[in-house]
Amino acid sequence: MSDDASLLEALGDGAVHSGAALARRFGITRAAVWKRIARLRAQGVAIDAVAGSGYRMVQAWDALDRSRILALMHADGLATPTSLQVVASIESTNDALRIAAPTLPDLGVLIAEHQTRGRGRRGRAWESPLGAGLWFSIHAQHEGGIGAMAGLSLAVAVLVSEAIERIGVPRIQLKWPNDVCWSGRKLGGILIELSGDWHGPGTAIIGIGINVALPQRSRAAIGQPATDLAEALGRRPDRNQAMAILLGTLLPGLAEFRNEGLEPFRDRWHARDALRGSVVNVDGGAHACGVADGIDEVGRLRILTADGLVTVGAGEVSVRAGAQGERRLDAAR
């Protein structure tokens, strides 16, 4: 565990801890404790200095724990990942799994408390502050190759939305190609990176980020309306339990996609489609303006234009709402 995460865990009970006690606990000076506190605050962690007493986290923090996640999954009879690793801080869970892919088992999972270089679609930065979300990636193999994985990001978005609904958040919506939204604001996103042969064995690194309790500075940095599970639920959820539900939904769902493709997910997508019936503009490799009409059999966006039906692929375009101005619908993670 990193120095910052260790300090965060020590403060996680919400009690007041003196600088002297923390210095003794970690074998460092009080000045070094202060520097670590300052570093955590810079990452958006709210820590109060209580005059004459010490430091206190404004909101109690629950560390992600591999053993607890697996125990919760076992208790609910859920399929568990072939491997599960939890790290305190990493540049990007997707990058780490991609590098390790040749030696990884199918459906291995990497979770990070903090990403320093989390990425969204088209290389956009993804805010991944320490202890404020669920930032993780799954390594998934497919013998059918890249060609058989068309629509995977949409299937994953459906599975994530179903898991969040099981956590207790109602009325999850999906914005093509893979934004997960609540009350018109981004709650999470997905970034899938494929490698391998078109018709032969292929690998997908499935990056997922779910906001749990975002600091205000992170919300401001996102550049579009965002929300988190704490706001949607009216309380901060148990992150280990939420992670167990997410993995318990995703793992069998990925097996379903491997066996049957996108088809079993299309109606489930359409039931949550935030764009269907809206006027949209599509720019990029293709250009179209018309009314969004759901997705086709491989996950392309269907648009009814004045010249007829147009379909566009997720890798080709960005989507902007046409009727309400330039409201950006960035897919992510």
Coordinates of C-alpha atoms in Angstrom, one line a residue:
M1 CA 0.0 0.0 0.0
S2 CA 1.3 3.5 -0.8
D3 CA 2.2 6.0 1.8
D4 CA -0.9 8.2 0.9
A5 CA -3.2 5.2 1.0
S6 CA -1.8 4.0 4.3
L7 CA -2.5 7.5 5.8
L8 CA -5.9 7.6 4.3
E9 CA -6.7 4.2 5.8
A10 CA -5.5 5.4 9.3
L11 CA -7.8 8.4 9.0
G12 CA -10.7 6.4 7.5
D13 CA -12.5 5.9 10.8
G14 CA -13.5 9.6 10.9
A15 CA -11.9 10.1 14.3
V16 CA -9.4 12.8 15.2
H17 CA -5.8 11.7 15.0
S18 CA -2.9 13.8 16.3
G19 CA 0.0 14.6 14.2
A20 CA 2.3 13.1 16.8
A21 CA 0.3 9.8 16.9
L22 CA 0.4 9.5 13.1
A23 CA 4.1 10.3 13.1
R24 CA 4.8 7.5 15.6
R25 CA 2.6 5.1 13.7
F26 CA 4.4 5.6 10.4
G27 CA 7.9 6.2 11.9
I28 CA 8.2 9.7 10.3
T29 CA 8.3 13.3 11.5
R30 CA 5.2 15.5 12.1
A31 CA 6.4 17.6 9.2
A32 CA 6.3 14.6 7.0
V33 CA 2.8 13.8 8.2
W34 CA 1.7 17.3 7.3
K35 CA 3.2 16.9 3.8
R36 CA 1.2 13.7 3.3
I37 CA -1.9 15.4 4.5
A38 CA -1.3 18.2 2.0
R39 CA -0.8 15.7 -0.8
L40 CA -4.1 14.0 0.0
R41 CA -5.9 17.4 0.1
A42 CA -4.4 18.2 -3.3
Q43 CA -6.0 15.0 -4.6
G44 CA -9.4 16.2 -3.3
V45 CA -9.6 14.3 0.0
A46 CA -11.4 16.5 2.5
I47 CA -9.3 16.5 5.8
D48 CA -10.0 19.0 8.6
A49 CA -7.3 20.3 10.9
V50 CA -8.9 20.3 14.4
A51 CA -7.2 23.0 16.5
G52 CA -5.0 21.5 19.3
S53 CA -6.1 17.9 18.4
G54 CA -5.0 16.8 15.0
Y55 CA -6.6 15.7 11.7
R56 CA -10.0 14.3 10.9
M57 CA -11.5 13.1 7.6
V58 CA -14.7 14.9 6.8
Q59 CA -16.2 11.7 5.5
A60 CA -15.2 8.2 6.7
W61 CA -13.3 6.2 4.0
D62 CA -13.6 2.5 3.3
A63 CA -10.5 1.0 1.7
L64 CA -11.0 -1.5 -1.1
D65 CA -10.1 -4.9 0.1
R66 CA -9.5 -7.9 -2.1
S67 CA -10.4 -10.5 0.5
R68 CA -13.6 -8.7 1.4
I69 CA -14.7 -8.3 -2.2
L70 CA -14.2 -12.0 -2.8
A71 CA -15.9 -13.0 0.5
L72 CA -19.0 -10.9 -0.5
M73 CA -19.1 -12.6 -3.9
H74 CA -18.8 -16.0 -2.4
A75 CA -21.5 -15.2 0.2
D76 CA -23.9 -14.3 -2.6
G77 CA -23.0 -17.3 -4.8
L78 CA -21.5 -15.1 -7.5
A79 CA -18.8 -16.2 -10.0
T80 CA -15.4 -14.8 -8.9
P81 CA -12.7 -13.5 -11.2
T82 CA -9.8 -15.8 -12.1
S83 CA -7.5 -13.3 -10.6
L84 CA -8.1 -10.1 -8.6
Q85 CA -5.6 -7.5 -7.6
V86 CA -6.2 -4.3 -5.7
V87 CA -3.5 -1.6 -5.9
A88 CA -3.3 1.8 -4.2
S89 CA -2.2 3.9 -7.1
I90 CA -1.3 3.3 -10.8
E91 CA -1.0 5.3 -13.9
S92 CA -3.8 3.4 -15.7
T93 CA -5.5 0.0 -15.0
N94 CA -6.0 -0.5 -18.7
D95 CA -2.3 0.1 -19.5
A96 CA -1.2 -2.2 -16.8
L97 CA -3.4 -5.1 -18.0
R98 CA -2.5 -4.5 -21.6
I99 CA 1.2 -4.9 -20.7
A100 CA 0.6 -8.0 -18.6
A101 CA -2.0 -9.5 -21.0
P102 CA 0.3 -12.3 -22.4
T103 CA 0.6 -13.9 -18.9
L104 CA -2.9 -13.1 -17.6
P105 CA -5.8 -15.6 -17.3
D106 CA -9.1 -14.8 -18.9
L107 CA -11.3 -12.6 -16.8
G108 CA -8.5 -11.3 -14.6
V109 CA -9.3 -8.0 -12.8
L110 CA -7.2 -5.1 -11.6
I111 CA -8.7 -2.4 -9.3
A112 CA -7.0 0.8 -8.3
E113 CA -7.8 3.3 -5.5
H114 CA -6.3 6.0 -7.7
Q115 CA -5.2 6.5 -11.3
T116 CA -2.7 9.2 -12.2
R117 CA -3.3 8.9 -15.9
G118 CA -6.8 7.5 -16.3
R119 CA -8.0 7.7 -19.9
G120 CA -11.3 8.2 -21.6
R121 CA -12.2 7.9 -25.3
R122 CA -10.0 9.7 -27.8
G123 CA -7.2 10.1 -25.2
R124 CA -9.2 12.4 -22.9
A125 CA -8.1 12.4 -19.2
W126 CA -10.4 10.6 -16.8
E127 CA -10.6 11.9 -13.2
S128 CA -9.7 9.1 -10.8
P129 CA -9.1 10.7 -7.4
L130 CA -7.9 8.6 -4.5
G131 CA -10.7 6.6 -2.8
A132 CA -13.5 8.5 -4.7
G133 CA -14.7 5.8 -7.1
L134 CA -14.3 2.3 -8.5
W135 CA -11.6 2.4 -11.2
F136 CA -10.9 -1.1 -12.6
S137 CA -10.2 -3.1 -15.7
I138 CA -11.0 -6.7 -16.9
H139 CA -8.9 -8.8 -19.2
A140 CA -11.3 -10.8 -21.5
Q141 CA -10.3 -13.2 -24.2
H142 CA -12.5 -14.1 -27.2
E143 CA -11.6 -17.0 -29.6
G144 CA -13.8 -15.4 -32.3
G145 CA -11.3 -12.5 -32.5
I146 CA -11.9 -8.8 -32.8
G147 CA -14.6 -9.2 -35.4
A148 CA -16.8 -11.1 -32.9
M149 CA -16.4 -8.4 -30.3
A150 CA -18.5 -5.8 -32.2
G151 CA -20.8 -4.1 -29.7
L152 CA -18.9 -5.3 -26.7
S153 CA -18.8 -1.7 -25.2
L154 CA -22.6 -1.5 -25.4
A155 CA -23.1 -4.9 -23.7
V156 CA -20.7 -3.8 -21.0
A157 CA -22.6 -0.6 -20.5
V158 CA -25.8 -2.5 -20.1
L159 CA -24.2 -4.8 -17.5
V160 CA -22.8 -1.9 -15.6
S161 CA -26.2 -0.2 -15.6
E162 CA -27.9 -3.4 -14.3
A163 CA -25.3 -3.7 -11.5
I164 CA -25.8 -0.1 -10.4
E165 CA -29.5 -0.6 -10.3
R166 CA -28.9 -3.6 -8.1
I167 CA -26.8 -1.3 -5.8
G168 CA -29.9 0.7 -5.5
V169 CA -29.8 3.6 -8.0
P170 CA -32.9 3.7 -10.2
R171 CA -33.4 5.0 -13.7
I172 CA -29.9 4.5 -15.1
Q173 CA -29.6 5.8 -18.7
L174 CA -27.1 5.0 -21.4
K175 CA -25.7 7.5 -23.9
W176 CA -24.3 5.9 -27.0
P177 CA -21.7 4.5 -27.2
N178 CA -21.0 3.9 -23.5
D179 CA -21.7 6.7 -21.1
V180 CA -23.6 5.6 -17.9
C181 CA -25.8 8.4 -16.6
W182 CA -28.2 9.3 -13.8
S183 CA -30.4 12.3 -13.8
G184 CA -28.9 13.6 -17.0
R185 CA -25.3 13.5 -15.6
K186 CA -22.4 11.2 -16.1
L187 CA -22.0 8.6 -13.4
G188 CA -19.5 6.3 -15.1
G189 CA -17.9 5.3 -18.4
I190 CA -16.2 2.6 -20.3
L191 CA -13.0 2.3 -22.4
I192 CA -12.4 -0.9 -24.3
E193 CA -9.1 -1.6 -26.1
L194 CA -8.9 -4.6 -28.5
S195 CA -6.0 -6.5 -29.8
G196 CA -5.5 -9.7 -31.8
D197 CA -6.7 -11.0 -35.1
W198 CA -10.0 -10.2 -36.8
H199 CA -11.1 -13.8 -37.2
G200 CA -8.8 -15.5 -34.7
P201 CA -8.1 -15.1 -30.9
G202 CA -8.6 -11.6 -29.6
T203 CA -8.2 -9.8 -26.3
A204 CA -10.3 -7.0 -24.8
I205 CA -9.0 -4.8 -22.0
I206 CA -12.3 -3.4 -20.5
G207 CA -11.7 -0.3 -18.5
I208 CA -14.6 0.9 -16.2
G209 CA -14.9 3.9 -14.0
I210 CA -17.8 4.6 -11.6
N211 CA -17.9 7.8 -9.6
V212 CA -18.7 7.0 -5.9
A213 CA -18.0 10.2 -4.0
L214 CA -16.2 12.8 -6.2
P215 CA -14.5 15.8 -4.6
Q216 CA -15.8 19.1 -5.9
R217 CA -12.5 19.9 -7.6
S218 CA -12.7 16.7 -9.6
R219 CA -16.3 17.5 -10.7
A220 CA -15.1 20.9 -11.9
A221 CA -12.2 19.3 -13.9
I222 CA -14.5 16.9 -15.7
G223 CA -15.8 19.6 -18.0
Q224 CA -19.4 18.3 -18.2
P225 CA -22.2 17.6 -15.7
A226 CA -21.2 14.7 -13.4
T227 CA -22.7 12.8 -10.5
D228 CA -21.8 9.9 -8.2
L229 CA -23.3 7.0 -6.3
A230 CA -23.3 9.0 -3.0
E231 CA -25.5 11.7 -4.6
A232 CA -27.8 9.2 -6.4
L233 CA -28.3 7.0 -3.3
G234 CA -28.4 9.8 -0.7
R235 CA -25.5 8.2 1.1
R236 CA -22.0 6.9 0.4
P237 CA -22.2 3.2 -0.4
D238 CA -19.9 0.4 0.8
R239 CA -17.4 0.4 -2.0
N240 CA -16.4 -3.3 -1.5
Q241 CA -20.0 -4.4 -1.7
A242 CA -20.6 -2.2 -4.8
M243 CA -17.5 -3.7 -6.4
A244 CA -18.7 -7.3 -5.6
I245 CA -22.0 -6.5 -7.3
L246 CA -20.4 -5.0 -10.3
L247 CA -18.0 -8.0 -10.8
G248 CA -20.8 -10.5 -10.0
T249 CA -22.9 -8.9 -12.8
L250 CA -20.1 -8.4 -15.3
L251 CA -18.4 -11.8 -15.3
P252 CA -21.4 -13.9 -16.3
G253 CA -22.5 -11.1 -18.6
L254 CA -19.2 -11.2 -20.5
A255 CA -19.7 -15.0 -20.9
E256 CA -23.2 -14.4 -22.3
F257 CA -21.7 -11.9 -24.8
R258 CA -19.0 -14.4 -25.8
N259 CA -21.6 -17.0 -26.5
E260 CA -24.4 -14.9 -28.0
G261 CA -23.0 -11.6 -29.1
L262 CA -24.8 -8.3 -28.7
E263 CA -28.3 -9.6 -29.5
P264 CA -29.4 -10.5 -25.9
F265 CA -28.4 -7.0 -24.8
R266 CA -30.1 -4.8 -27.5
D267 CA -33.5 -4.6 -25.8
R268 CA -31.9 -4.0 -22.5
W269 CA -29.9 -1.1 -24.1
H270 CA -33.0 0.3 -25.8
A271 CA -34.8 0.3 -22.4
R272 CA -32.2 2.7 -21.1
D273 CA -31.3 4.6 -24.3
A274 CA -31.0 8.3 -23.4
L275 CA -30.7 9.5 -27.1
R276 CA -33.6 7.6 -28.8
G277 CA -36.0 10.0 -30.3
S278 CA -33.7 13.0 -29.8
V279 CA -32.2 15.2 -32.6
V280 CA -28.5 14.6 -32.8
N281 CA -25.6 15.8 -34.9
V282 CA -22.8 13.4 -35.6
D283 CA -19.3 14.7 -36.6
G284 CA -16.1 13.0 -37.3
G285 CA -15.3 10.3 -39.9
A286 CA -19.0 10.5 -40.9
H287 CA -21.5 13.4 -40.6
A288 CA -25.2 13.1 -40.0
C289 CA -28.0 15.0 -38.5
G290 CA -31.3 13.5 -37.6
V291 CA -33.3 11.6 -35.0
A292 CA -31.5 8.9 -33.0
D293 CA -33.3 5.5 -33.5
G294 CA -31.4 3.1 -31.2
I295 CA -28.7 0.7 -32.2
D296 CA -28.3 -1.9 -34.9
E297 CA -27.2 -5.5 -34.6
V298 CA -23.5 -4.6 -34.1
G299 CA -24.0 -1.6 -31.9
R300 CA -23.9 1.2 -34.5
L301 CA -26.1 4.3 -33.8
R302 CA -29.1 4.5 -36.1
I303 CA -30.0 8.0 -37.2
L304 CA -33.1 8.8 -39.2
T305 CA -32.2 11.7 -41.6
A306 CA -34.0 13.6 -44.3
D307 CA -32.2 11.3 -46.8
G308 CA -33.0 8.0 -45.0
L309 CA -31.4 5.8 -42.4
V310 CA -27.8 6.3 -41.6
T311 CA -25.7 4.2 -39.2
V312 CA -22.5 5.3 -37.6
G313 CA -19.8 3.4 -35.6
A314 CA -18.5 4.4 -32.1
G315 CA -15.0 4.6 -33.3
E316 CA -15.8 7.2 -36.0
V317 CA -17.7 9.9 -34.3
S318 CA -18.5 12.2 -31.5
V319 CA -22.1 12.9 -30.7
R320 CA -23.7 16.3 -29.8
A321 CA -27.3 17.0 -29.0
G322 CA -28.7 19.1 -31.9
A323 CA -31.9 20.3 -30.5
Q324 CA -30.5 21.7 -27.2
G325 CA -27.3 23.3 -28.5
E326 CA -23.9 21.9 -28.2
R327 CA -24.3 19.6 -25.1
R328 CA -21.4 17.2 -25.4
L329 CA -22.0 13.5 -24.8
D330 CA -18.5 12.1 -24.3
A331 CA -18.2 8.4 -23.9
A332 CA -15.5 7.5 -21.4
R333 CA -13.1 5.6 -19.6

